[in-house]
XYZ file of C-alpha atoms in Angstrom:
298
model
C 7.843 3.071 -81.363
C 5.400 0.498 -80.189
C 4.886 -2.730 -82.370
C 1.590 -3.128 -83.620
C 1.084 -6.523 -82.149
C 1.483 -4.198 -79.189
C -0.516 -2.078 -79.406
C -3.028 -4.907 -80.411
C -2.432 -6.391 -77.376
C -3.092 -3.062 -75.451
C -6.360 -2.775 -77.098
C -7.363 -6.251 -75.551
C -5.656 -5.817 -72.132
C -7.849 -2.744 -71.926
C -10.806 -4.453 -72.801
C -10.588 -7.433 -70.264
C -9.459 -5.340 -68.100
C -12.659 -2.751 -68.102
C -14.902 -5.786 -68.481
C -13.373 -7.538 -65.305
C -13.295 -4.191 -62.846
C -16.488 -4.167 -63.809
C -17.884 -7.628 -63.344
C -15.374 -8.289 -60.170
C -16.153 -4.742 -58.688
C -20.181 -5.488 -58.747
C -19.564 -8.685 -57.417
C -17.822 -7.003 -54.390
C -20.352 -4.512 -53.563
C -23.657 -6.595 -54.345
C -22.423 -9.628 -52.152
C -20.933 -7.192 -49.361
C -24.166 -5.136 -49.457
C -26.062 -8.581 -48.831
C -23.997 -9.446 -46.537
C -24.108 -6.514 -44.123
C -28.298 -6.677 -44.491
C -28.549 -10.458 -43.690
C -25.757 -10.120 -40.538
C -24.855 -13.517 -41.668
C -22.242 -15.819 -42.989
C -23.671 -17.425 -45.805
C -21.553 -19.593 -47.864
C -22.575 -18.098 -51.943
C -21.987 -14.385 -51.171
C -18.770 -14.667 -48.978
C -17.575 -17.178 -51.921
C -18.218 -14.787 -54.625
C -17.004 -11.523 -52.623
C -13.491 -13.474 -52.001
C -13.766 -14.499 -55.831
C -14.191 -10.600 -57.085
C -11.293 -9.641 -54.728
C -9.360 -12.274 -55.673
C -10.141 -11.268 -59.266
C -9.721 -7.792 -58.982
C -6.430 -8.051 -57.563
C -5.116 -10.280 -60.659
C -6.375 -8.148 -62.882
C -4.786 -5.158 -61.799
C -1.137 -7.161 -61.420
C -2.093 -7.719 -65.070
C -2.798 -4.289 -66.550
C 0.188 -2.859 -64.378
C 2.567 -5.182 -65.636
C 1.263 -4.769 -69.448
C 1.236 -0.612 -69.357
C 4.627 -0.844 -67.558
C 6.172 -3.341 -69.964
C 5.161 -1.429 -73.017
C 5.424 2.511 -72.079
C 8.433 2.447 -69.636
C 10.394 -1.063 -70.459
C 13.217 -0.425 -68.931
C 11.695 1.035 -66.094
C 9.469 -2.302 -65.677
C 12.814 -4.321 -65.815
C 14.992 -2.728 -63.812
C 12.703 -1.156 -60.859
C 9.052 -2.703 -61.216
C 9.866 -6.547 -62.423
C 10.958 -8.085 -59.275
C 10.053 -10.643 -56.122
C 7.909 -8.555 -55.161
C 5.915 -8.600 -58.327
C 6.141 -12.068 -58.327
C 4.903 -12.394 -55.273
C 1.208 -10.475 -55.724
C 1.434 -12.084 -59.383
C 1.472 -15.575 -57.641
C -0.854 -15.048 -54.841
C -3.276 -13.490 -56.711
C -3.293 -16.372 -59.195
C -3.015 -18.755 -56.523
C -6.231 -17.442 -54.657
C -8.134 -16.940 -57.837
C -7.758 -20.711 -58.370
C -8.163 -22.027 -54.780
C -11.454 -19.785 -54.725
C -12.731 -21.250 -58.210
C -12.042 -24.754 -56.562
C -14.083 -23.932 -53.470
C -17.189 -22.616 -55.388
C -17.426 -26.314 -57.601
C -17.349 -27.258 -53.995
C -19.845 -25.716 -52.774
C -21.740 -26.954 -55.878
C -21.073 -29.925 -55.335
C -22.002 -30.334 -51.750
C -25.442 -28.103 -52.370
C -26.543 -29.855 -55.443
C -25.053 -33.686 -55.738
C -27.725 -36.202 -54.352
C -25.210 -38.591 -52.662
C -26.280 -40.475 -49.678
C -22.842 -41.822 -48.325
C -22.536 -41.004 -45.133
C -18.803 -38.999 -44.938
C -20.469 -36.562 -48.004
C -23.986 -35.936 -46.267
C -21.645 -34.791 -42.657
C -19.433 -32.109 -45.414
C -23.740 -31.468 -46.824
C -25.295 -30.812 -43.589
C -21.983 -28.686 -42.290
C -21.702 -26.789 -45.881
C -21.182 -22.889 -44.207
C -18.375 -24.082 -41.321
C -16.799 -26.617 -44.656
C -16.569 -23.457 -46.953
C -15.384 -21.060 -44.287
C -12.743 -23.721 -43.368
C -12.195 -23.814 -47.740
C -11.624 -20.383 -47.978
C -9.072 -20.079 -44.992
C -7.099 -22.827 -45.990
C -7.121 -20.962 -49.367
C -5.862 -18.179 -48.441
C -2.909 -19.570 -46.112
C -2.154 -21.634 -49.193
C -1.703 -19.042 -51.479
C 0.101 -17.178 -49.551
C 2.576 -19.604 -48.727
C 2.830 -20.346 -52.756
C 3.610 -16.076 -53.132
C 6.557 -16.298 -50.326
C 7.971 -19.356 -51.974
C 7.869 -17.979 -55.040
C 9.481 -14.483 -53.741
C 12.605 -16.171 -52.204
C 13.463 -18.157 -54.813
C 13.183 -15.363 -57.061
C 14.963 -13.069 -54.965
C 17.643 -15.600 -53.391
C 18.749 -16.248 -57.536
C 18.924 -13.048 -58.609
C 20.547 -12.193 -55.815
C 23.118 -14.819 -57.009
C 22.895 -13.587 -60.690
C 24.033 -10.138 -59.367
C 27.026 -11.841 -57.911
C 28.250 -14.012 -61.034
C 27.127 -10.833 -63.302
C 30.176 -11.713 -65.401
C 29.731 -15.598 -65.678
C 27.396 -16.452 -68.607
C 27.671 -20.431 -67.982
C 26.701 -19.849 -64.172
C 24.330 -17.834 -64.600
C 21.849 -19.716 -67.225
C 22.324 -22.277 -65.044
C 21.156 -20.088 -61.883
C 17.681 -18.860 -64.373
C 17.256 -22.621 -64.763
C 17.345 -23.193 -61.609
C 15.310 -20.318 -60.841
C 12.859 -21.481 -63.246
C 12.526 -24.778 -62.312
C 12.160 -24.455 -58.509
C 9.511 -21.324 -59.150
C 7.521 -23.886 -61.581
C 7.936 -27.146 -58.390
C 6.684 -24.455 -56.258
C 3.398 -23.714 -58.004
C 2.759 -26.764 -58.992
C 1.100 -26.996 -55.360
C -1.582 -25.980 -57.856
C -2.317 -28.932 -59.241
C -4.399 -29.805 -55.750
C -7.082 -27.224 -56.903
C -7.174 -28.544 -60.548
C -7.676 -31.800 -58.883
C -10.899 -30.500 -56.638
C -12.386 -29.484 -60.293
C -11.966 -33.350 -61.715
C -13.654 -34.702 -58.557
C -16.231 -31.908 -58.836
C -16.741 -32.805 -62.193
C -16.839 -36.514 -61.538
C -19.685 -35.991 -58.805
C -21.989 -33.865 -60.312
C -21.748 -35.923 -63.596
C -22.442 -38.844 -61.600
C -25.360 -37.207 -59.717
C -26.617 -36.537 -63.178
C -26.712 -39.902 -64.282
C -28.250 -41.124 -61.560
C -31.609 -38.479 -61.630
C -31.832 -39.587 -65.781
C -31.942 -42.608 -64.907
C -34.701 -42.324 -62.632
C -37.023 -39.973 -64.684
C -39.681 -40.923 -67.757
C -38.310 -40.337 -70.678
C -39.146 -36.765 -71.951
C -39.310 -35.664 -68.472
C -36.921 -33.157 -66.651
C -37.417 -32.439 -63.217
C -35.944 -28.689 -61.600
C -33.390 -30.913 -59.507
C -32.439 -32.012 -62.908
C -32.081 -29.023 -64.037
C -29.824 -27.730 -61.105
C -27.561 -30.613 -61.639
C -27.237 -29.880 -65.222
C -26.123 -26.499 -64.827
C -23.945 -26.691 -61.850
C -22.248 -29.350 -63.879
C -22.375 -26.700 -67.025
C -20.672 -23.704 -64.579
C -18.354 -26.332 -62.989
C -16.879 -27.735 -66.629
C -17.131 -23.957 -67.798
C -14.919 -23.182 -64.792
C -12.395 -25.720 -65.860
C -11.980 -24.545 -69.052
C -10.786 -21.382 -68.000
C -9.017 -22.894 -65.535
C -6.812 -24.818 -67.550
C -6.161 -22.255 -69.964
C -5.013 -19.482 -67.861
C -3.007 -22.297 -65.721
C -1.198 -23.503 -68.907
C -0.298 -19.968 -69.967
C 0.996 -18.902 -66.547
C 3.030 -21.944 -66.083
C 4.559 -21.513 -69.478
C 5.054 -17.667 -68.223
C 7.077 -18.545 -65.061
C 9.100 -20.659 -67.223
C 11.287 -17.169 -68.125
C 11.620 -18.880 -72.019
C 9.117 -17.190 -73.857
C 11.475 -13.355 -74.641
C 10.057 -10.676 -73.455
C 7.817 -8.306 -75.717
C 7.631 -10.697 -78.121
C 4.442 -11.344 -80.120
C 4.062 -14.594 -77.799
C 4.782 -12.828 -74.610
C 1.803 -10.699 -75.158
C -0.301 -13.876 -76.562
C 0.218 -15.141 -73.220
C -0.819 -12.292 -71.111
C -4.012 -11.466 -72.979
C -4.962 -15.479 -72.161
C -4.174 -15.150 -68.732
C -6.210 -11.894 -68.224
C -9.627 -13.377 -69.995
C -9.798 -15.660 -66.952
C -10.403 -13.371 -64.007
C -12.680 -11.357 -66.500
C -14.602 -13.960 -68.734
C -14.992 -16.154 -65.916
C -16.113 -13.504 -63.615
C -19.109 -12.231 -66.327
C -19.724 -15.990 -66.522
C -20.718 -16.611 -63.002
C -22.592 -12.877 -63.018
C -25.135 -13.895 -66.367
C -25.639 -17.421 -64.809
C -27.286 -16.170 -61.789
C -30.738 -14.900 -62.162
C -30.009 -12.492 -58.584
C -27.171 -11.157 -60.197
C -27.875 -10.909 -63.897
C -31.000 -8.729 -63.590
C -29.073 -5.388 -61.370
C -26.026 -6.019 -63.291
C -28.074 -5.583 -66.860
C -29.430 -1.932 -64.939
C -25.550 -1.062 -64.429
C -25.107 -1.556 -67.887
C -28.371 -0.010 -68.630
C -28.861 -2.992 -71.131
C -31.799 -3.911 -69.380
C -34.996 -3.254 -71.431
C -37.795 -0.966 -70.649
């Protein structure tokens, strides 16, 4: 019989999970739709289709390892639970991160009013610096998901070996676990991007206050104040679903306990909330994703 923290944590996996198909799935099809019509690589819809993949992806590692782990356990453990989960787990993660980091770029560069002369070359050469982004993303995150593979694999491989050894092998999961966690700490680089994001735009900020009257908000003002709200917003979620998959590849939390499940219902509000985030703080976006919803009044 299924716990009841269980099946409370079903009822939320099911819910994140609808709400980020959803909100990941529109973001696919508008931005690819606008894409094909302008024949064009502009930098905001390729961004935000690479996001919703990204997301979608992660979300449905998610909900396949949560209905797996709870209806068919052993099943999950023996066949499913594996490198190769790891792997998609991890590069999904990965990308979903590196592609967060590139759109407070792209903030950034579009918004920030800097006039040094190494940020207006990155300004003026936005589309080829974002393009350049995203690839590097992707070969990053890919690299972080084969890493993370072969050292799974490689110890369990081991563990298979020195089945009958209970000294050698917790010292083969710690191992395990600490050279998955020095692997994905290549993460940190993203996180870092955010802070300097952050930084800039806050900065930028400042500096058009400072110039206005006093009572007086211009619309560049404005801009700067809400890229700097998405960009913090972004964090946020950022650091919590980092500090709850870190804490997951650390193998100590047991599994199907109330805390296991804690942890996966954080992790799957990012690629959801943060999606729905990005959707109702974009006028183009918010108004045909309202007549989906059919919230939209008449």
């Amino acid at each position: 019989m299924i716990p009841s923290f269980a099946v409370l944590h079903l009822i939320i996996m099911s819910a994140e999970f609808l709400t980020g198909i959803t909100a990941n799935g529109f973001l696919i099809i508008l931005n690819c739709n606008e894409l094909i019509k302008c024949r064009k690589l502009i930098p905001m819809p390729i961004l935000l289709t690479c996001i919703g993949t990204a997301r979608f992806g992660l979300q449905v590692v998610l909900m396949l390892q949560t209905s797996l782990s709870l209806f068919c356990p052993m099943f999950y453990k023996e066949k499913v639970y594996g490198a190769m989960l790891v792997a998609f787990w991890t590069f999904f993660s990965s990308l979903s991160f590196w592609f967060a980091a590139c759109l407070s770029v792209f903030y950034c560069l579009k918004i920030s009013g800097f006039s040094q002369p190494c940020f207006l070359w990155l300004k003026f050469r936005i589309s080829k610096v974002i393009l350049w982004l995203l690839l590097g993303s992707l070969l990053a995150s890919a690299s972080i998901a084969v890493l993370s593979a072969e050292v799974f694999f490689s110890t369990s491989s081991k563990g298979d070996v020195l089945r009958n050894t209970t000294v050698s092998k917790t010292k083969l999961k710690a191992k395990k676990t600490s050279e998955i966690l020095l692997v994905n700490l290549a993460l940190l680089l993203p996180l870092g991007i955010f802070v300097l994001c952050i930084y800039m735009l806050f900065m930028s900020v400042s500096k058009h206050i400072q110039r206005l009257a006093h009572g007086f908000r211009s619309v560049s003002t404005e801009a700067h104040v809400n890229a700097l709200r998405m960009v913090i917003t972004f964090f946020c979620f950022f650091i919590t679903y980092f500090a709850a998959f870190m804490t997951n590849l650390t193998f100590l939390i047991p599994y199907g306990s109330q805390w296991f499940f804690v942890m996966k219902d954080i992790m799957a509000a990012y690629p959801s909330g943060h999606s729905v985030i990005i959707i109702f703080s974009n006028s183009k976006l918010q108004q045909p994703f309202r007549r989906i919803l059919c919230l939209r009044r008449k």
